[in-house]
Short mmCIF file of C-alpha atoms in Angstrom, two decimals:
data_model
loop_
_atom_site.label_atom_id
_atom_site.label_comp_id
_atom_site.label_asym_id
_atom_site.label_seq_id
_atom_site.Cartn_x
_atom_site.Cartn_y
_atom_site.Cartn_z
CA UNK D 1 -4.79 27.83 -9.17
CA UNK D 2 -1.06 28.59 -9.27
CA UNK D 3 1.22 26.54 -11.51
CA UNK D 4 3.01 25.15 -8.44
CA UNK D 5 -0.29 23.98 -6.93
CA UNK D 6 -1.38 22.53 -10.30
CA UNK D 7 1.90 20.60 -10.60
CA UNK D 8 1.62 19.30 -7.04
CA UNK D 9 -2.04 18.37 -7.58
CA UNK D 10 -1.22 16.48 -10.79
CA UNK D 11 1.53 14.50 -9.04
CA UNK D 12 -0.80 13.81 -6.10
CA UNK D 13 -3.57 12.50 -8.37
CA UNK D 14 -1.11 10.42 -10.40
CA UNK D 15 0.47 8.90 -7.29
CA UNK D 16 -2.88 8.27 -5.61
CA UNK D 17 -4.08 6.44 -8.72
CA UNK D 18 -0.90 4.48 -9.38
CA UNK D 19 -0.29 3.40 -5.82
CA UNK D 20 -3.44 1.27 -5.78
CA UNK D 21 -2.11 -0.81 -8.66
CA UNK D 22 1.38 -0.89 -7.21
CA UNK D 23 0.01 -2.28 -3.95
CA UNK D 24 -2.06 -4.94 -5.70
CA UNK D 25 0.89 -5.76 -7.95
CA UNK D 26 2.89 -6.62 -4.83
CA UNK D 27 0.19 -8.55 -2.98
CA UNK D 28 -1.87 -10.33 -5.61
CA UNK D 29 0.96 -12.56 -6.96
CA UNK D 30 1.46 -13.91 -3.44
CA UNK D 31 -2.20 -14.92 -3.28
CA UNK D 32 -2.08 -16.72 -6.62
CA UNK D 33 1.12 -18.56 -5.62
CA UNK D 34 -0.39 -19.70 -2.30
CA UNK D 35 -3.52 -20.88 -4.11
CA UNK D 36 -1.51 -22.81 -6.73
CA UNK D 37 0.66 -24.35 -4.00
CA UNK D 38 -2.47 -25.45 -2.15
CA UNK D 39 -3.77 -26.99 -5.38
CA UNK D 40 -0.54 -28.93 -5.92
CA UNK D 41 -0.70 -30.27 -2.36
CA UNK D 42 -4.42 -31.06 -2.11
CA UNK D 43 -5.49 -31.32 -5.80
CA UNK D 44 -8.57 -29.42 -4.75
CA UNK D 45 -9.82 -27.79 -8.01
CA UNK D 46 -11.11 -24.76 -6.14
CA UNK D 47 -7.54 -23.66 -5.47
CA UNK D 48 -6.67 -24.06 -9.14
CA UNK D 49 -9.66 -21.91 -10.05
CA UNK D 50 -8.55 -19.30 -7.51
CA UNK D 51 -5.01 -19.22 -8.89
CA UNK D 52 -6.25 -18.79 -12.46
CA UNK D 53 -8.71 -16.04 -11.56
CA UNK D 54 -6.26 -14.12 -9.38
CA UNK D 55 -3.68 -14.38 -12.18
CA UNK D 56 -6.16 -12.81 -14.62
CA UNK D 57 -6.90 -10.04 -12.11
CA UNK D 58 -3.15 -9.48 -11.66
CA UNK D 59 -2.70 -9.17 -15.44
CA UNK D 60 -5.47 -6.55 -15.74
CA UNK D 61 -4.15 -4.47 -12.87
CA UNK D 62 -0.53 -4.90 -13.99
CA UNK D 63 -1.39 -3.44 -17.41
CA UNK D 64 -3.11 -0.38 -15.92
CA UNK D 65 -0.31 0.05 -13.37
CA UNK D 66 2.27 -0.01 -16.17
CA UNK D 67 0.43 2.82 -17.95
CA UNK D 68 0.06 4.99 -14.84
CA UNK D 69 3.67 4.29 -13.82
CA UNK D 70 4.91 5.42 -17.25
CA UNK D 71 2.90 8.64 -16.87
CA UNK D 72 4.56 9.24 -13.50
CA UNK D 73 8.01 8.81 -15.04
CA UNK D 74 7.24 11.50 -17.63
CA UNK D 75 5.77 13.79 -15.00
CA UNK D 76 8.92 13.67 -12.91
CA UNK D 77 10.92 15.08 -15.79
CA UNK D 78 8.33 17.46 -17.22
CA UNK D 79 6.90 18.93 -14.01
CA UNK D 80 9.99 18.84 -11.80
CA UNK D 81 13.07 19.52 -13.95
CA UNK D 82 14.82 21.18 -11.00
CA UNK D 83 14.43 18.01 -8.94
CA UNK D 84 15.62 15.70 -11.71
CA UNK D 85 18.62 17.92 -12.49
CA UNK D 86 19.75 17.75 -8.87
CA UNK D 87 18.68 14.25 -7.88
CA UNK D 88 19.01 12.33 -11.16
CA UNK D 89 22.75 11.60 -10.88
CA UNK D 90 22.32 10.57 -7.22
CA UNK D 91 19.22 8.36 -7.18
CA UNK D 92 19.19 7.11 -10.75
CA UNK D 93 20.25 3.67 -9.53
CA UNK D 94 17.06 2.71 -7.61
CA UNK D 95 14.96 3.87 -10.55
CA UNK D 96 17.07 1.71 -12.90
CA UNK D 97 16.77 -1.29 -10.59
CA UNK D 98 13.02 -0.71 -10.35
CA UNK D 99 12.84 -0.86 -14.14
CA UNK D 100 14.80 -4.13 -14.14
CA UNK D 101 12.48 -5.65 -11.52
CA UNK D 102 9.45 -4.42 -13.46
CA UNK D 103 10.59 -6.17 -16.64
CA UNK D 104 11.32 -9.36 -14.71
CA UNK D 105 7.81 -9.21 -13.28
CA UNK D 106 6.33 -8.71 -16.77
CA UNK D 107 8.31 -11.61 -18.26
CA UNK D 108 7.42 -14.13 -15.55
CA UNK D 109 3.81 -12.97 -15.41
CA UNK D 110 3.60 -13.74 -19.11
CA UNK D 111 5.09 -17.19 -18.50
CA UNK D 112 2.65 -17.74 -15.64
CA UNK D 113 -0.41 -16.69 -17.65
CA UNK D 114 0.42 -18.69 -20.77
CA UNK D 115 2.34 -21.52 -19.13
CA UNK D 116 -0.63 -23.47 -17.80
CA UNK D 117 -0.37 -27.00 -19.30
CA UNK D 118 2.69 -25.93 -21.35
CA UNK D 119 5.45 -26.17 -18.72
CA UNK D 120 5.81 -28.46 -15.74
CA UNK D 121 3.78 -27.74 -12.63
CA UNK D 122 6.92 -27.05 -10.60
CA UNK D 123 8.28 -24.61 -13.20
CA UNK D 124 4.92 -22.88 -13.38
CA UNK D 125 4.82 -22.41 -9.61
CA UNK D 126 8.38 -21.04 -9.66
CA UNK D 127 7.36 -18.55 -12.34
CA UNK D 128 4.62 -17.36 -9.99
CA UNK D 129 7.11 -17.04 -7.12
CA UNK D 130 9.37 -14.92 -9.32
CA UNK D 131 6.42 -12.69 -10.21
CA UNK D 132 5.79 -12.16 -6.49
CA UNK D 133 9.47 -11.52 -5.69
CA UNK D 134 10.08 -9.13 -8.59
CA UNK D 135 6.83 -7.28 -7.81
CA UNK D 136 7.95 -6.75 -4.21
CA UNK D 137 11.44 -5.66 -5.32
CA UNK D 138 9.97 -3.21 -7.80
CA UNK D 139 8.04 -1.56 -4.98
CA UNK D 140 11.05 -1.57 -2.65
CA UNK D 141 13.30 0.23 -5.16
CA UNK D 142 10.72 2.97 -5.75
CA UNK D 143 10.28 3.41 -2.01
CA UNK D 144 14.08 3.70 -1.60
CA UNK D 145 14.07 6.63 -4.05
CA UNK D 146 11.37 8.29 -1.97
CA UNK D 147 13.22 7.45 1.25
CA UNK D 148 16.25 9.28 -0.12
CA UNK D 149 14.05 12.39 -0.56
CA UNK D 150 13.25 12.18 3.17
CA UNK D 151 16.83 11.45 4.31
CA UNK D 152 19.22 12.39 1.48
CA UNK D 153 22.69 10.84 1.53
CA UNK D 154 25.44 10.05 -0.99
CA UNK D 155 26.64 13.57 -1.82
CA UNK D 156 28.18 16.70 -0.36
CA UNK D 157 26.40 20.01 -0.82
CA UNK D 158 28.81 22.82 -1.79
CA UNK D 159 27.25 26.22 -2.59
CA UNK D 160 23.99 24.52 -3.53
CA UNK D 161 25.69 22.02 -5.86
CA UNK D 162 25.93 18.27 -5.19
CA UNK D 163 29.54 17.08 -5.25
CA UNK D 164 31.26 13.83 -4.31
CA UNK D 165 28.27 11.85 -5.53
CA UNK D 166 28.11 8.21 -4.35
CA UNK D 167 25.02 6.41 -5.77
CA UNK D 168 25.66 3.31 -3.63
CA UNK D 169 25.63 5.39 -0.45
CA UNK D 170 22.46 7.12 -1.65
CA UNK D 171 20.90 3.69 -2.11
CA UNK D 172 21.65 2.97 1.56
CA UNK D 173 19.78 5.98 2.94
CA UNK D 174 18.82 5.21 6.55
CA UNK D 175 15.15 5.81 5.69
CA UNK D 176 15.18 2.93 3.21
CA UNK D 177 14.58 0.05 5.62
CA UNK D 178 11.76 1.52 7.74
CA UNK D 179 9.92 2.89 4.70
CA UNK D 180 10.35 -0.22 2.53
CA UNK D 181 9.26 -2.54 5.35
CA UNK D 182 6.25 -0.38 6.23
CA UNK D 183 5.13 -0.09 2.61
CA UNK D 184 5.59 -3.78 1.78
CA UNK D 185 3.58 -4.87 4.81
CA UNK D 186 0.93 -2.30 3.88
CA UNK D 187 0.70 -3.79 0.38
CA UNK D 188 0.21 -7.33 1.72
CA UNK D 189 -2.36 -6.18 4.30
CA UNK D 190 -4.31 -4.03 1.84
CA UNK D 191 -4.46 -6.70 -0.87
CA UNK D 192 -5.15 -9.47 1.61
CA UNK D 193 -8.03 -7.67 3.32
CA UNK D 194 -9.31 -6.46 -0.05
CA UNK D 195 -9.55 -10.04 -1.35
CA UNK D 196 -10.82 -11.36 2.00
CA UNK D 197 -13.57 -8.75 2.08
CA UNK D 198 -14.81 -9.67 -1.39
CA UNK D 199 -14.94 -13.38 -0.56
CA UNK D 200 -16.54 -12.59 2.82
CA UNK D 201 -19.26 -10.56 1.10
CA UNK D 202 -19.96 -13.44 -1.27
CA UNK D 203 -20.06 -15.93 1.63
CA UNK D 204 -22.66 -13.81 3.43
CA UNK D 205 -24.88 -14.43 0.40
CA UNK D 206 -23.71 -18.00 -0.36
CA UNK D 207 -22.39 -19.60 2.87
CA UNK D 208 -21.92 -23.03 1.25
CA UNK D 209 -19.79 -21.78 -1.64
CA UNK D 210 -16.52 -23.71 -1.30
CA UNK D 211 -14.76 -21.50 -3.85
CA UNK D 212 -15.21 -18.39 -1.69
CA UNK D 213 -14.44 -20.30 1.52
CA UNK D 214 -11.03 -21.27 0.18
CA UNK D 215 -10.46 -17.81 -1.26
CA UNK D 216 -11.15 -16.27 2.13
CA UNK D 217 -8.73 -18.60 3.90
CA UNK D 218 -5.90 -17.93 1.46
CA UNK D 219 -6.46 -14.16 1.64
CA UNK D 220 -6.39 -14.22 5.45
CA UNK D 221 -3.13 -16.19 5.43
CA UNK D 222 -1.49 -13.13 3.89
CA UNK D 223 -3.55 -10.35 5.47
CA UNK D 224 -3.35 -11.40 9.12
CA UNK D 225 0.46 -11.58 9.57
CA UNK D 226 0.90 -8.32 7.68
CA UNK D 227 -1.71 -6.51 9.78
CA UNK D 228 -0.31 -7.78 13.08
CA UNK D 229 3.31 -6.93 12.18
CA UNK D 230 2.45 -3.48 10.87
CA UNK D 231 2.24 -1.79 14.33
CA UNK D 232 5.84 -2.85 15.05
CA UNK D 233 6.94 -1.51 11.70
CA UNK D 234 4.97 1.69 12.29
CA UNK D 235 6.59 2.22 15.68
CA UNK D 236 10.04 1.83 14.12
CA UNK D 237 9.15 4.25 11.31
CA UNK D 238 7.74 6.82 13.73
CA UNK D 239 10.93 6.80 15.77
CA UNK D 240 12.98 7.36 12.62
CA UNK D 241 10.76 10.24 11.46
CA UNK D 242 10.95 11.84 14.89
CA UNK D 243 14.74 11.76 14.73
CA UNK D 244 15.20 12.94 11.13
CA UNK D 245 12.09 14.99 10.27
CA UNK D 246 10.91 16.62 13.53
CA UNK D 247 8.60 19.06 11.72
CA UNK D 248 6.76 16.19 10.01
CA UNK D 249 6.51 14.25 13.26
CA UNK D 250 5.19 17.27 15.15
CA UNK D 251 2.64 17.96 12.40
CA UNK D 252 1.46 14.32 12.46
CA UNK D 253 0.37 14.81 16.07
CA UNK D 254 -0.19 18.60 15.95
CA UNK D 255 2.43 19.12 18.65
CA UNK D 256 2.80 22.90 18.59
CA UNK D 257 4.89 23.23 21.76
CA UNK D 258 7.95 21.19 22.75
CA UNK D 259 7.00 18.91 25.65
CA UNK D 260 8.39 16.32 27.99
CA UNK D 261 6.14 13.25 28.40
CA UNK D 262 4.29 14.42 25.29
CA UNK D 263 0.79 12.96 24.87
CA UNK D 264 -0.41 10.97 21.87
CA UNK D 265 -3.44 12.64 20.36
CA UNK D 266 -6.41 10.62 19.11
CA UNK D 267 -8.47 12.57 16.61
CA UNK D 268 -8.83 16.32 17.05
CA UNK D 269 -8.86 19.30 14.72
CA UNK D 270 -5.69 21.44 14.80
CA UNK D 271 -5.80 25.22 14.64
CA UNK D 272 -2.30 26.33 13.51
CA UNK D 273 -3.12 30.02 13.92
CA UNK D 274 -3.94 29.59 17.63
CA UNK D 275 -1.52 26.68 18.04
CA UNK D 276 -4.07 24.41 19.68
CA UNK D 277 -6.10 21.29 18.94
CA UNK D 278 -9.81 20.95 19.63
CA UNK D 279 -11.80 17.78 20.31
CA UNK D 280 -8.80 15.46 20.58
CA UNK D 281 -8.25 12.76 23.23
CA UNK D 282 -4.78 12.65 24.81
CA UNK D 283 -2.86 9.59 26.02
CA UNK D 284 -0.17 10.97 28.40
CA UNK D 285 3.43 10.15 27.50
CA UNK D 286 2.50 7.94 24.56
CA UNK D 287 3.91 10.29 21.90
CA UNK D 288 7.24 10.40 23.73
CA UNK D 289 7.25 6.60 23.79
CA UNK D 290 6.40 6.45 20.08
CA UNK D 291 9.32 8.75 19.28
CA UNK D 292 12.00 7.47 21.68
CA UNK D 293 10.72 4.39 23.59
CA UNK D 294 10.76 6.60 26.71
CA UNK D 295 7.47 7.84 28.20
CA UNK D 296 9.16 10.86 29.76
CA UNK D 297 11.32 12.01 26.86
CA UNK D 298 11.09 15.51 25.42
CA UNK D 299 9.58 15.71 21.90
CA UNK D 300 10.39 18.81 19.80
CA UNK D 301 7.29 20.70 18.72
CA UNK D 302 6.60 23.00 15.81
CA UNK D 303 7.76 25.94 17.96
CA UNK D 304 11.33 24.85 17.13
CA UNK D 305 10.69 25.05 13.38
CA UNK D 306 10.59 28.38 11.46
CA UNK D 307 6.98 29.12 10.55
CA UNK D 308 7.76 29.19 6.82
CA UNK D 309 9.07 25.60 7.08
CA UNK D 310 5.90 24.13 8.60
CA UNK D 311 4.07 21.53 6.53
CA UNK D 312 0.28 21.76 6.24
CA UNK D 313 -0.51 20.72 9.82
CA UNK D 314 -4.21 19.97 9.30
CA UNK D 315 -3.71 17.74 6.26
CA UNK D 316 -0.76 15.89 7.81
CA UNK D 317 -2.55 15.39 11.14
CA UNK D 318 -5.84 14.18 9.66
CA UNK D 319 -4.07 11.83 7.22
CA UNK D 320 -2.06 10.32 10.08
CA UNK D 321 -5.18 9.82 12.19
CA UNK D 322 -6.99 8.15 9.26
CA UNK D 323 -4.03 5.83 8.65
CA UNK D 324 -3.86 4.78 12.30
CA UNK D 325 -7.63 4.30 12.59
CA UNK D 326 -7.71 2.05 9.52
CA UNK D 327 -4.78 0.09 10.89
CA UNK D 328 -6.53 -0.48 14.23
CA UNK D 329 -9.62 -1.90 12.50
CA UNK D 330 -7.45 -4.24 10.40
CA UNK D 331 -5.59 -5.41 13.50
CA UNK D 332 -8.93 -6.18 15.16
CA UNK D 333 -10.11 -8.07 12.09
CA UNK D 334 -6.79 -9.90 11.96
CA UNK D 335 -7.04 -11.03 15.58
CA UNK D 336 -10.60 -12.29 15.15
CA UNK D 337 -9.66 -14.05 11.92
CA UNK D 338 -6.55 -15.56 13.49
CA UNK D 339 -8.63 -17.01 16.32
CA UNK D 340 -11.11 -18.54 13.88
CA UNK D 341 -8.34 -20.06 11.74
CA UNK D 342 -6.50 -21.40 14.81
CA UNK D 343 -9.66 -23.13 16.04
CA UNK D 344 -10.21 -24.55 12.53
CA UNK D 345 -13.70 -23.09 12.52
CA UNK D 346 -15.91 -22.91 9.46
CA UNK D 347 -15.37 -19.27 8.50
CA UNK D 348 -18.70 -19.15 6.69
CA UNK D 349 -20.44 -19.63 10.05
CA UNK D 350 -18.71 -16.55 11.58
CA UNK D 351 -21.09 -13.90 10.30
CA UNK D 352 -19.62 -11.19 12.54
CA UNK D 353 -16.14 -11.97 11.23
CA UNK D 354 -17.45 -11.88 7.67
CA UNK D 355 -19.17 -8.54 8.32
CA UNK D 356 -16.00 -7.14 9.91
CA UNK D 357 -13.96 -8.25 6.90
CA UNK D 358 -16.42 -6.58 4.54
CA UNK D 359 -15.98 -3.34 6.49
CA UNK D 360 -12.20 -3.77 6.31
CA UNK D 361 -12.18 -4.37 2.53
CA UNK D 362 -11.07 -0.85 1.46
CA UNK D 363 -9.28 0.15 4.66
CA UNK D 364 -5.84 -1.08 3.63
CA UNK D 365 -5.95 1.07 0.51
CA UNK D 366 -7.32 4.05 2.44
CA UNK D 367 -4.52 3.66 5.00
CA UNK D 368 -1.91 3.43 2.24
CA UNK D 369 -3.17 6.59 0.55
CA UNK D 370 -3.29 8.41 3.90
CA UNK D 371 0.22 7.22 4.74
CA UNK D 372 1.60 8.66 1.52
CA UNK D 373 -0.17 11.94 2.23
CA UNK D 374 1.67 12.02 5.57
CA UNK D 375 4.96 11.22 3.82
CA UNK D 376 4.66 13.79 1.06
CA UNK D 377 2.68 16.65 2.64
CA UNK D 378 4.59 16.27 5.90
CA UNK D 379 7.92 16.87 4.08
CA UNK D 380 6.80 20.19 2.58
CA UNK D 381 8.03 22.79 1.80
CA UNK D 382 10.92 20.52 0.81
CA UNK D 383 10.99 18.15 -2.14
CA UNK D 384 14.39 16.94 -0.84
CA UNK D 385 14.44 17.32 2.93
CA UNK D 386 16.56 20.33 3.91
CA UNK D 387 18.20 20.56 0.47
CA UNK D 388 15.76 21.64 -2.27
CA UNK D 389 12.43 23.40 -1.86
CA UNK D 390 9.47 22.21 -3.92
CA UNK D 391 8.89 25.70 -5.29
CA UNK D 392 12.46 25.73 -6.68
CA UNK D 393 12.05 22.38 -8.45
CA UNK D 394 8.88 23.01 -10.48
CA UNK D 395 8.94 23.73 -14.19
CA UNK D 396 8.66 27.42 -15.25
CA UNK D 397 6.14 26.44 -17.96
CA UNK D 398 2.79 28.24 -17.46
CA UNK D 399 -0.70 26.77 -17.84
CA UNK D 400 -0.11 23.61 -15.82
CA UNK D 401 -3.77 23.41 -14.89
CA UNK D 402 -4.50 22.10 -18.42
CA UNK D 403 -2.45 18.86 -18.15
CA UNK D 404 -3.70 18.49 -14.56
CA UNK D 405 -7.33 18.43 -15.66
CA UNK D 406 -6.52 16.26 -18.70
CA UNK D 407 -4.71 13.57 -16.73
CA UNK D 408 -7.38 13.62 -14.04
CA UNK D 409 -10.01 12.86 -16.69
CA UNK D 410 -7.81 10.07 -18.08
CA UNK D 411 -7.48 8.47 -14.65
CA UNK D 412 -11.24 8.61 -14.13
CA UNK D 413 -11.78 6.76 -17.43
CA UNK D 414 -9.15 4.17 -16.55
CA UNK D 415 -10.70 3.65 -13.12
CA UNK D 416 -14.15 3.07 -14.65
CA UNK D 417 -12.70 0.53 -17.11
CA UNK D 418 -10.82 -1.33 -14.36
CA UNK D 419 -13.85 -1.49 -12.07
CA UNK D 420 -15.96 -2.84 -14.93
CA UNK D 421 -13.39 -5.53 -15.79
CA UNK D 422 -12.90 -6.59 -12.16
CA UNK D 423 -16.64 -6.64 -11.54
CA UNK D 424 -17.01 -9.09 -14.41
CA UNK D 425 -14.28 -11.25 -12.90
CA UNK D 426 -15.93 -11.28 -9.46
CA UNK D 427 -19.49 -11.81 -10.62
CA UNK D 428 -18.47 -14.63 -12.95
CA UNK D 429 -17.01 -16.62 -10.04
CA UNK D 430 -18.48 -20.12 -9.65
CA UNK D 431 -22.02 -19.99 -8.29
CA UNK D 432 -22.84 -21.66 -5.01
CA UNK D 433 -25.00 -24.38 -6.53
CA UNK D 434 -22.13 -25.36 -8.81
CA UNK D 435 -19.96 -26.26 -5.81
CA UNK D 436 -22.58 -27.43 -3.37
CA UNK D 437 -22.79 -30.77 -5.15
CA UNK D 438 -19.22 -31.43 -4.09
CA UNK D 439 -19.31 -30.20 -0.50
CA UNK D 440 -22.76 -30.40 0.95
CA UNK D 441 -23.64 -33.57 2.89
CA UNK D 442 -25.52 -36.15 0.88
CA UNK D 443 -28.82 -37.59 2.06
CA UNK D 444 -26.84 -40.40 3.73
CA UNK D 445 -24.68 -37.92 5.69
CA UNK D 446 -21.49 -38.43 3.65
CA UNK D 447 -19.74 -35.86 1.48
CA UNK D 448 -18.52 -36.11 -2.06
CA UNK D 449 -15.27 -34.32 -1.32
#
């Protein structure tokens, strides 16, 4: 393994590990705030129990995310000194703001965890809201830094040197809005369906468990809007990528030849050497519409890009297909769940919905990982689009396979510890018989609730 490949692999593993906790760090505080708000309105103790348990889960995942995020910060400097030397003065601001938001999140999470019965209920709820807001802002600022790598602004390139640096203009890179919106919605959908799937699985075993019924409803309140809005966000992002990164867009759909009324490809296995795709299903004109809102528009293919500037077409194409497929299943689950909620049905009686939600449990995270593969692999061979090649940014230090293997082992150990802790949290949830006394009909047909 070359040192460049080892450095890229280490960053890929670190990002793939960290992004799971980043996503949950954005979505989970929203769930605990909704649950606490429902408790304040209804005084139903199940919502209080949900808020407390989700807060504990947030704390566990926040701690692991802080560790993996710190590792990533070191890796940026140690593995990619060429990148940091060039980009540091330009995009230091979003990283600084991300750090500020992170500390705000940590402070208010501490207040939320230890403030039960110590501060007023209203102040406690506001602390939870600030955790949710600062968590979302933390993610947005990191995404802005990545967006700048895809559409760099805020400087003038003179003989390979950045001059006239304007950090505020860099912060306003045109890729910021589509990427931040797409990623934030993805975080809410992934966390929402992740939580919904767990409660759905428990309801399949314990249909009368009121704790899981309420947990499922709260999770769907966040997951459904995010899943249904995500296609609009995705369409907007695709149009931006088509306009600014045509090689990435062509690789996403394995479009080797420039075409008018270009078809959207479902599935398929690209063969870059022969410039063809096998086994795919084409939807005529749909790719042109995705890129330009015009079914007959011409979409540039990879034939307009020098061969040495092509990204890995197979990886980019497959990752894009996986992301879209996961999104379609979540949209379907969202529509079915929306219908059940609108009709005020007992969700525990919808076994097909519960089974669909169980299937959808990991899909949001799979889609997020696949989306970042599209973003990062699709930009290659550039670390900063059109400005700095990845090979020119890596450290000259040899033997990079050693830290790659070491950090991979560390992440495996951390993942095992997190799964064990979360499993304890889930399995220790109130048992069905504990809650049935409050919600099941009595022998006279009344309820205790």
